[in-house]
């Protein structure tokens, strides 16, 4: 097998590792490309291409994350991971771990970890690498990696919800939610929301955004019902789609351009968090992106026209 064939066979795994460390599709793709350049430049063939390439993409991702953390601390408003519509790597033996680790809620929790803790957690807990390979990848002893993993697990467990709905239950709940959203059904929406539900958005200063998170089922239901039916009136469509393995939707304008994404975090049979992503910079990999300010102006004009 040639180097190109070896690399292409492992590309889905490399991207999945990088994405979980970086929470960015674009940065993960760049890390994978840099990994290939380094692999192509090696004069000798490693005994284990998987170990070599995984270690390389991990080191590159750690370096990128260290600089990215500074930018994220200065990010205007709430920061969300760049959305992933589908994970290219599949492993039936690790299906649950892979799905759980790519959710937006899990990626937000991973932001609490140091770059080294995050890399160790991803390699060991998500992809089940041996501690010898983890240690080689992050440049620490196996004992140090075990300590890093203990700290990472502690942080992750402290933030995880106690009750998780199964996948079919989440999809059924999402279907009911988006039907009620299109109809502007306040009571129908409220019935699906947890009492302490939060509606939060990431616009990055590049799109209209909420001044702060909206909390509580009545408040969130009323706000959603006051906005989304109007979006339908200006020909914005709602396309149900998994976002980071969780139920959600892509909203598109009449030309099919992406307006924003919405992801639902379901816990204990109710929707606990609704995340709206409108920052165009984070949506370009989904497809052509609409001008969010133009959509907001059209929405405002439509509402003004009806009142007139």
GROMACS .gro file of C-alpha atoms in nm:
model
  308
    1UNK     CA    1   0.000   0.000   0.000
    2UNK     CA    2   0.137   0.343  -0.095
    3UNK     CA    3   0.170   0.635   0.145
    4UNK     CA    4  -0.123   0.807  -0.023
    5UNK     CA    5  -0.342   0.500   0.019
    6UNK     CA    6  -0.239   0.458   0.382
    7UNK     CA    7  -0.316   0.821   0.453
    8UNK     CA    8  -0.652   0.825   0.276
    9UNK     CA    9  -0.760   0.514   0.464
   10UNK     CA   10  -0.686   0.689   0.793
   11UNK     CA   11  -0.810   1.037   0.695
   12UNK     CA   12  -1.157   0.997   0.856
   13UNK     CA   13  -0.997   0.899   1.188
   14UNK     CA   14  -0.745   1.185   1.170
   15UNK     CA   15  -1.017   1.441   1.101
   16UNK     CA   16  -1.234   1.307   1.383
   17UNK     CA   17  -0.945   1.331   1.630
   18UNK     CA   18  -0.858   1.685   1.518
   19UNK     CA   19  -1.218   1.805   1.523
   20UNK     CA   20  -1.275   1.686   1.880
   21UNK     CA   21  -0.961   1.863   1.993
   22UNK     CA   22  -1.025   2.184   1.797
   23UNK     CA   23  -1.407   2.209   1.765
   24UNK     CA   24  -1.357   2.356   1.419
   25UNK     CA   25  -1.415   2.190   1.083
   26UNK     CA   26  -1.179   2.426   0.900
   27UNK     CA   27  -0.898   2.399   1.156
   28UNK     CA   28  -0.937   2.020   1.169
   29UNK     CA   29  -0.912   1.996   0.790
   30UNK     CA   30  -0.600   2.216   0.796
   31UNK     CA   31  -0.446   1.996   1.068
   32UNK     CA   32  -0.511   1.685   0.859
   33UNK     CA   33  -0.354   1.848   0.553
   34UNK     CA   34  -0.045   1.948   0.753
   35UNK     CA   35  -0.026   1.591   0.882
   36UNK     CA   36  -0.016   1.464   0.524
   37UNK     CA   37   0.263   1.706   0.430
   38UNK     CA   38   0.473   1.586   0.722
   39UNK     CA   39   0.401   1.221   0.640
   40UNK     CA   40   0.487   1.269   0.275
   41UNK     CA   41   0.816   1.432   0.377
   42UNK     CA   42   0.931   1.147   0.603
   43UNK     CA   43   1.219   0.950   0.455
   44UNK     CA   44   1.132   0.627   0.635
   45UNK     CA   45   0.805   0.439   0.670
   46UNK     CA   46   0.681   0.415   1.030
   47UNK     CA   47   0.607   0.071   1.173
   48UNK     CA   48   0.249   0.180   1.244
   49UNK     CA   49   0.111   0.448   1.011
   50UNK     CA   50  -0.196   0.480   1.235
   51UNK     CA   51   0.013   0.554   1.545
   52UNK     CA   52   0.243   0.792   1.356
   53UNK     CA   53  -0.036   0.986   1.183
   54UNK     CA   54  -0.257   1.000   1.492
   55UNK     CA   55   0.032   1.133   1.700
   56UNK     CA   56   0.118   1.389   1.433
   57UNK     CA   57  -0.235   1.525   1.393
   58UNK     CA   58  -0.271   1.536   1.772
   59UNK     CA   59   0.045   1.743   1.819
   60UNK     CA   60  -0.056   1.981   1.542
   61UNK     CA   61  -0.404   2.017   1.692
   62UNK     CA   62  -0.265   2.089   2.040
   63UNK     CA   63  -0.049   2.369   1.898
   64UNK     CA   64  -0.344   2.517   1.706
   65UNK     CA   65  -0.570   2.493   2.011
   66UNK     CA   66  -0.324   2.683   2.230
   67UNK     CA   67  -0.342   2.986   2.001
   68UNK     CA   68  -0.716   2.941   1.936
   69UNK     CA   69  -0.796   2.958   2.307
   70UNK     CA   70  -0.673   3.318   2.319
   71UNK     CA   71  -0.905   3.414   2.032
   72UNK     CA   72  -1.199   3.236   2.193
   73UNK     CA   73  -1.148   3.425   2.518
   74UNK     CA   74  -1.185   3.749   2.319
   75UNK     CA   75  -1.481   3.622   2.115
   76UNK     CA   76  -1.779   3.863   2.111
   77UNK     CA   77  -2.073   3.696   2.284
   78UNK     CA   78  -2.127   3.325   2.334
   79UNK     CA   79  -1.884   3.090   2.156
   80UNK     CA   80  -2.004   2.760   2.004
   81UNK     CA   81  -1.808   2.491   1.821
   82UNK     CA   82  -1.819   2.499   1.443
   83UNK     CA   83  -2.107   2.265   1.354
   84UNK     CA   84  -2.042   1.919   1.214
   85UNK     CA   85  -2.318   1.772   0.998
   86UNK     CA   86  -2.167   1.425   0.975
   87UNK     CA   87  -1.871   1.249   1.133
   88UNK     CA   88  -1.661   1.073   0.865
   89UNK     CA   89  -1.520   0.816   1.108
   90UNK     CA   90  -1.725   0.513   1.209
   91UNK     CA   91  -1.643   0.237   1.455
   92UNK     CA   92  -1.935   0.016   1.567
   93UNK     CA   93  -1.744  -0.083   1.879
   94UNK     CA   94  -1.711   0.283   1.982
   95UNK     CA   95  -2.039   0.417   1.841
   96UNK     CA   96  -2.173   0.549   2.173
   97UNK     CA   97  -1.849   0.718   2.271
   98UNK     CA   98  -1.807   0.871   1.925
   99UNK     CA   99  -2.163   1.009   1.922
  100UNK     CA  100  -2.150   1.147   2.276
  101UNK     CA  101  -1.812   1.311   2.226
  102UNK     CA  102  -1.910   1.507   1.917
  103UNK     CA  103  -2.226   1.670   2.057
  104UNK     CA  104  -2.212   2.045   2.104
  105UNK     CA  105  -2.273   2.001   2.477
  106UNK     CA  106  -1.970   1.768   2.503
  107UNK     CA  107  -1.749   1.997   2.296
  108UNK     CA  108  -1.844   2.293   2.515
  109UNK     CA  109  -1.742   2.087   2.819
  110UNK     CA  110  -1.414   1.996   2.650
  111UNK     CA  111  -1.336   2.369   2.633
  112UNK     CA  112  -1.288   2.357   3.012
  113UNK     CA  113  -0.987   2.130   2.971
  114UNK     CA  114  -0.629   2.228   2.902
  115UNK     CA  115  -0.505   2.136   2.552
  116UNK     CA  116  -0.311   1.838   2.692
  117UNK     CA  117  -0.606   1.715   2.901
  118UNK     CA  118  -0.832   1.747   2.601
  119UNK     CA  119  -0.598   1.554   2.371
  120UNK     CA  120  -0.548   1.275   2.626
  121UNK     CA  121  -0.923   1.250   2.688
  122UNK     CA  122  -1.002   1.234   2.316
  123UNK     CA  123  -0.738   0.973   2.234
  124UNK     CA  124  -0.801   0.749   2.533
  125UNK     CA  125  -1.167   0.793   2.624
  126UNK     CA  126  -1.316   0.842   2.278
  127UNK     CA  127  -1.086   0.643   2.049
  128UNK     CA  128  -0.949   0.392   2.304
  129UNK     CA  129  -0.580   0.440   2.220
  130UNK     CA  130  -0.339   0.262   2.452
  131UNK     CA  131  -0.158   0.476   2.706
  132UNK     CA  132   0.170   0.408   2.526
  133UNK     CA  133   0.035   0.567   2.206
  134UNK     CA  134  -0.130   0.851   2.400
  135UNK     CA  135   0.197   0.926   2.578
  136UNK     CA  136   0.390   0.926   2.250
  137UNK     CA  137   0.132   1.156   2.091
  138UNK     CA  138   0.135   1.425   2.362
  139UNK     CA  139   0.501   1.392   2.466
  140UNK     CA  140   0.434   1.298   2.828
  141UNK     CA  141   0.495   0.983   3.033
  142UNK     CA  142   0.221   0.723   3.066
  143UNK     CA  143   0.188   0.809   3.436
  144UNK     CA  144   0.142   1.176   3.353
  145UNK     CA  145  -0.119   1.088   3.092
  146UNK     CA  146  -0.314   0.882   3.346
  147UNK     CA  147  -0.323   1.185   3.576
  148UNK     CA  148  -0.430   1.411   3.290
  149UNK     CA  149  -0.711   1.168   3.210
  150UNK     CA  150  -0.831   1.160   3.572
  151UNK     CA  151  -0.857   1.539   3.578
  152UNK     CA  152  -1.027   1.549   3.239
  153UNK     CA  153  -1.286   1.288   3.339
  154UNK     CA  154  -1.361   1.481   3.658
  155UNK     CA  155  -1.435   1.800   3.464
  156UNK     CA  156  -1.643   1.619   3.203
  157UNK     CA  157  -1.852   1.421   3.449
  158UNK     CA  158  -1.929   1.730   3.655
  159UNK     CA  159  -2.098   1.899   3.360
  160UNK     CA  160  -2.283   1.611   3.196
  161UNK     CA  161  -2.662   1.580   3.237
  162UNK     CA  162  -2.782   1.298   3.460
  163UNK     CA  163  -3.043   1.167   3.216
  164UNK     CA  164  -2.995   1.127   2.842
  165UNK     CA  165  -3.277   1.051   2.601
  166UNK     CA  166  -3.231   0.775   2.345
  167UNK     CA  167  -3.178   0.870   1.981
  168UNK     CA  168  -3.530   0.784   1.861
  169UNK     CA  169  -3.689   0.978   2.147
  170UNK     CA  170  -3.477   1.281   2.062
  171UNK     CA  171  -3.579   1.271   1.696
  172UNK     CA  172  -3.949   1.238   1.778
  173UNK     CA  173  -3.927   1.528   2.022
  174UNK     CA  174  -3.746   1.738   1.760
  175UNK     CA  175  -4.015   1.669   1.500
  176UNK     CA  176  -4.285   1.792   1.737
  177UNK     CA  177  -4.073   2.094   1.829
  178UNK     CA  178  -4.014   2.210   1.472
  179UNK     CA  179  -4.382   2.158   1.382
  180UNK     CA  180  -4.482   2.380   1.676
  181UNK     CA  181  -4.209   2.629   1.582
  182UNK     CA  182  -4.341   2.674   1.228
  183UNK     CA  183  -4.696   2.720   1.359
  184UNK     CA  184  -4.598   2.966   1.630
  185UNK     CA  185  -4.768   2.737   1.882
  186UNK     CA  186  -4.661   2.880   2.218
  187UNK     CA  187  -4.832   2.614   2.429
  188UNK     CA  188  -4.707   2.335   2.206
  189UNK     CA  189  -4.351   2.464   2.233
  190UNK     CA  190  -4.371   2.513   2.608
  191UNK     CA  191  -4.486   2.154   2.660
  192UNK     CA  192  -4.162   2.031   2.498
  193UNK     CA  193  -3.923   2.253   2.693
  194UNK     CA  194  -3.759   2.189   3.028
  195UNK     CA  195  -3.865   2.437   3.294
  196UNK     CA  196  -3.513   2.584   3.303
  197UNK     CA  197  -3.452   2.568   2.927
  198UNK     CA  198  -3.200   2.812   2.781
  199UNK     CA  199  -3.201   2.972   2.436
  200UNK     CA  200  -2.850   3.086   2.347
  201UNK     CA  201  -2.696   3.212   2.026
  202UNK     CA  202  -2.355   3.251   1.864
  203UNK     CA  203  -2.337   3.535   1.613
  204UNK     CA  204  -1.974   3.631   1.672
  205UNK     CA  205  -2.056   3.997   1.613
  206UNK     CA  206  -2.125   3.914   1.248
  207UNK     CA  207  -2.505   3.880   1.265
  208UNK     CA  208  -2.798   4.002   1.475
  209UNK     CA  209  -2.787   3.830   1.810
  210UNK     CA  210  -2.958   3.801   2.146
  211UNK     CA  211  -2.832   4.046   2.405
  212UNK     CA  212  -2.822   3.758   2.653
  213UNK     CA  213  -2.946   3.402   2.694
  214UNK     CA  214  -3.322   3.364   2.735
  215UNK     CA  215  -3.418   3.132   3.021
  216UNK     CA  216  -3.738   2.955   3.124
  217UNK     CA  217  -3.995   2.766   2.918
  218UNK     CA  218  -4.258   3.046   2.896
  219UNK     CA  219  -4.003   3.309   2.788
  220UNK     CA  220  -3.831   3.087   2.534
  221UNK     CA  221  -4.161   2.960   2.387
  222UNK     CA  222  -4.298   3.314   2.344
  223UNK     CA  223  -3.978   3.441   2.181
  224UNK     CA  224  -3.955   3.150   1.938
  225UNK     CA  225  -4.324   3.178   1.845
  226UNK     CA  226  -4.284   3.551   1.781
  227UNK     CA  227  -3.997   3.511   1.535
  228UNK     CA  228  -4.000   3.185   1.341
  229UNK     CA  229  -4.345   3.199   1.179
  230UNK     CA  230  -4.238   3.536   1.036
  231UNK     CA  231  -3.927   3.376   0.891
  232UNK     CA  232  -4.152   3.128   0.713
  233UNK     CA  233  -4.346   3.425   0.568
  234UNK     CA  234  -4.031   3.556   0.399
  235UNK     CA  235  -3.967   3.211   0.253
  236UNK     CA  236  -3.709   3.088   0.503
  237UNK     CA  237  -3.735   2.710   0.514
  238UNK     CA  238  -3.661   2.473   0.800
  239UNK     CA  239  -3.464   2.163   0.700
  240UNK     CA  240  -3.439   1.908   0.985
  241UNK     CA  241  -3.083   1.780   1.011
  242UNK     CA  242  -2.864   1.629   1.278
  243UNK     CA  243  -2.613   1.881   1.410
  244UNK     CA  244  -2.315   1.720   1.581
  245UNK     CA  245  -2.515   1.401   1.619
  246UNK     CA  246  -2.806   1.578   1.792
  247UNK     CA  247  -3.142   1.679   1.643
  248UNK     CA  248  -3.149   2.020   1.483
  249UNK     CA  249  -3.225   2.208   1.165
  250UNK     CA  250  -3.071   2.417   0.890
  251UNK     CA  251  -3.266   2.731   0.800
  252UNK     CA  252  -3.228   2.853   0.441
  253UNK     CA  253  -3.351   3.161   0.254
  254UNK     CA  254  -3.551   3.147  -0.068
  255UNK     CA  255  -3.229   3.101  -0.266
  256UNK     CA  256  -3.124   2.804  -0.057
  257UNK     CA  257  -2.851   2.993   0.126
  258UNK     CA  258  -2.789   2.911   0.491
  259UNK     CA  259  -2.941   3.163   0.733
  260UNK     CA  260  -2.860   2.982   1.055
  261UNK     CA  261  -2.846   2.647   1.231
  262UNK     CA  262  -3.035   2.536   1.539
  263UNK     CA  263  -2.931   2.245   1.762
  264UNK     CA  264  -3.142   2.091   2.039
  265UNK     CA  265  -2.995   1.944   2.356
  266UNK     CA  266  -3.248   1.693   2.493
  267UNK     CA  267  -3.238   1.569   2.853
  268UNK     CA  268  -3.489   1.381   3.064
  269UNK     CA  269  -3.753   1.388   2.792
  270UNK     CA  270  -3.744   1.765   2.741
  271UNK     CA  271  -3.539   2.017   2.545
  272UNK     CA  272  -3.290   2.166   2.790
  273UNK     CA  273  -3.086   2.393   2.562
  274UNK     CA  274  -3.156   2.546   2.222
  275UNK     CA  275  -2.845   2.672   2.045
  276UNK     CA  276  -2.872   2.901   1.746
  277UNK     CA  277  -2.566   2.956   1.530
  278UNK     CA  278  -2.579   3.256   1.297
  279UNK     CA  279  -2.211   3.353   1.266
  280UNK     CA  280  -2.152   3.328   0.887
  281UNK     CA  281  -1.784   3.249   0.941
  282UNK     CA  282  -1.882   2.918   1.103
  283UNK     CA  283  -2.135   2.818   0.836
  284UNK     CA  284  -1.940   2.837   0.511
  285UNK     CA  285  -1.866   2.463   0.508
  286UNK     CA  286  -2.242   2.392   0.522
  287UNK     CA  287  -2.306   2.574   0.196
  288UNK     CA  288  -2.348   2.925   0.051
  289UNK     CA  289  -2.437   3.159   0.337
  290UNK     CA  290  -2.708   3.426   0.334
  291UNK     CA  291  -2.647   3.784   0.448
  292UNK     CA  292  -2.792   3.771   0.803
  293UNK     CA  293  -2.837   4.149   0.817
  294UNK     CA  294  -3.037   4.146   0.492
  295UNK     CA  295  -3.259   3.867   0.629
  296UNK     CA  296  -3.314   4.068   0.948
  297UNK     CA  297  -3.412   4.378   0.744
  298UNK     CA  298  -3.655   4.179   0.532
  299UNK     CA  299  -3.808   4.028   0.844
  300UNK     CA  300  -3.849   4.372   1.000
  301UNK     CA  301  -4.009   4.511   0.683
  302UNK     CA  302  -4.251   4.217   0.660
  303UNK     CA  303  -4.370   4.274   1.018
  304UNK     CA  304  -4.398   4.648   0.964
  305UNK     CA  305  -4.595   4.592   0.642
  306UNK     CA  306  -4.853   4.371   0.813
  307UNK     CA  307  -4.905   4.620   1.094
  308UNK     CA  308  -4.951   4.900   0.840
   0.00000   0.00000   0.00000
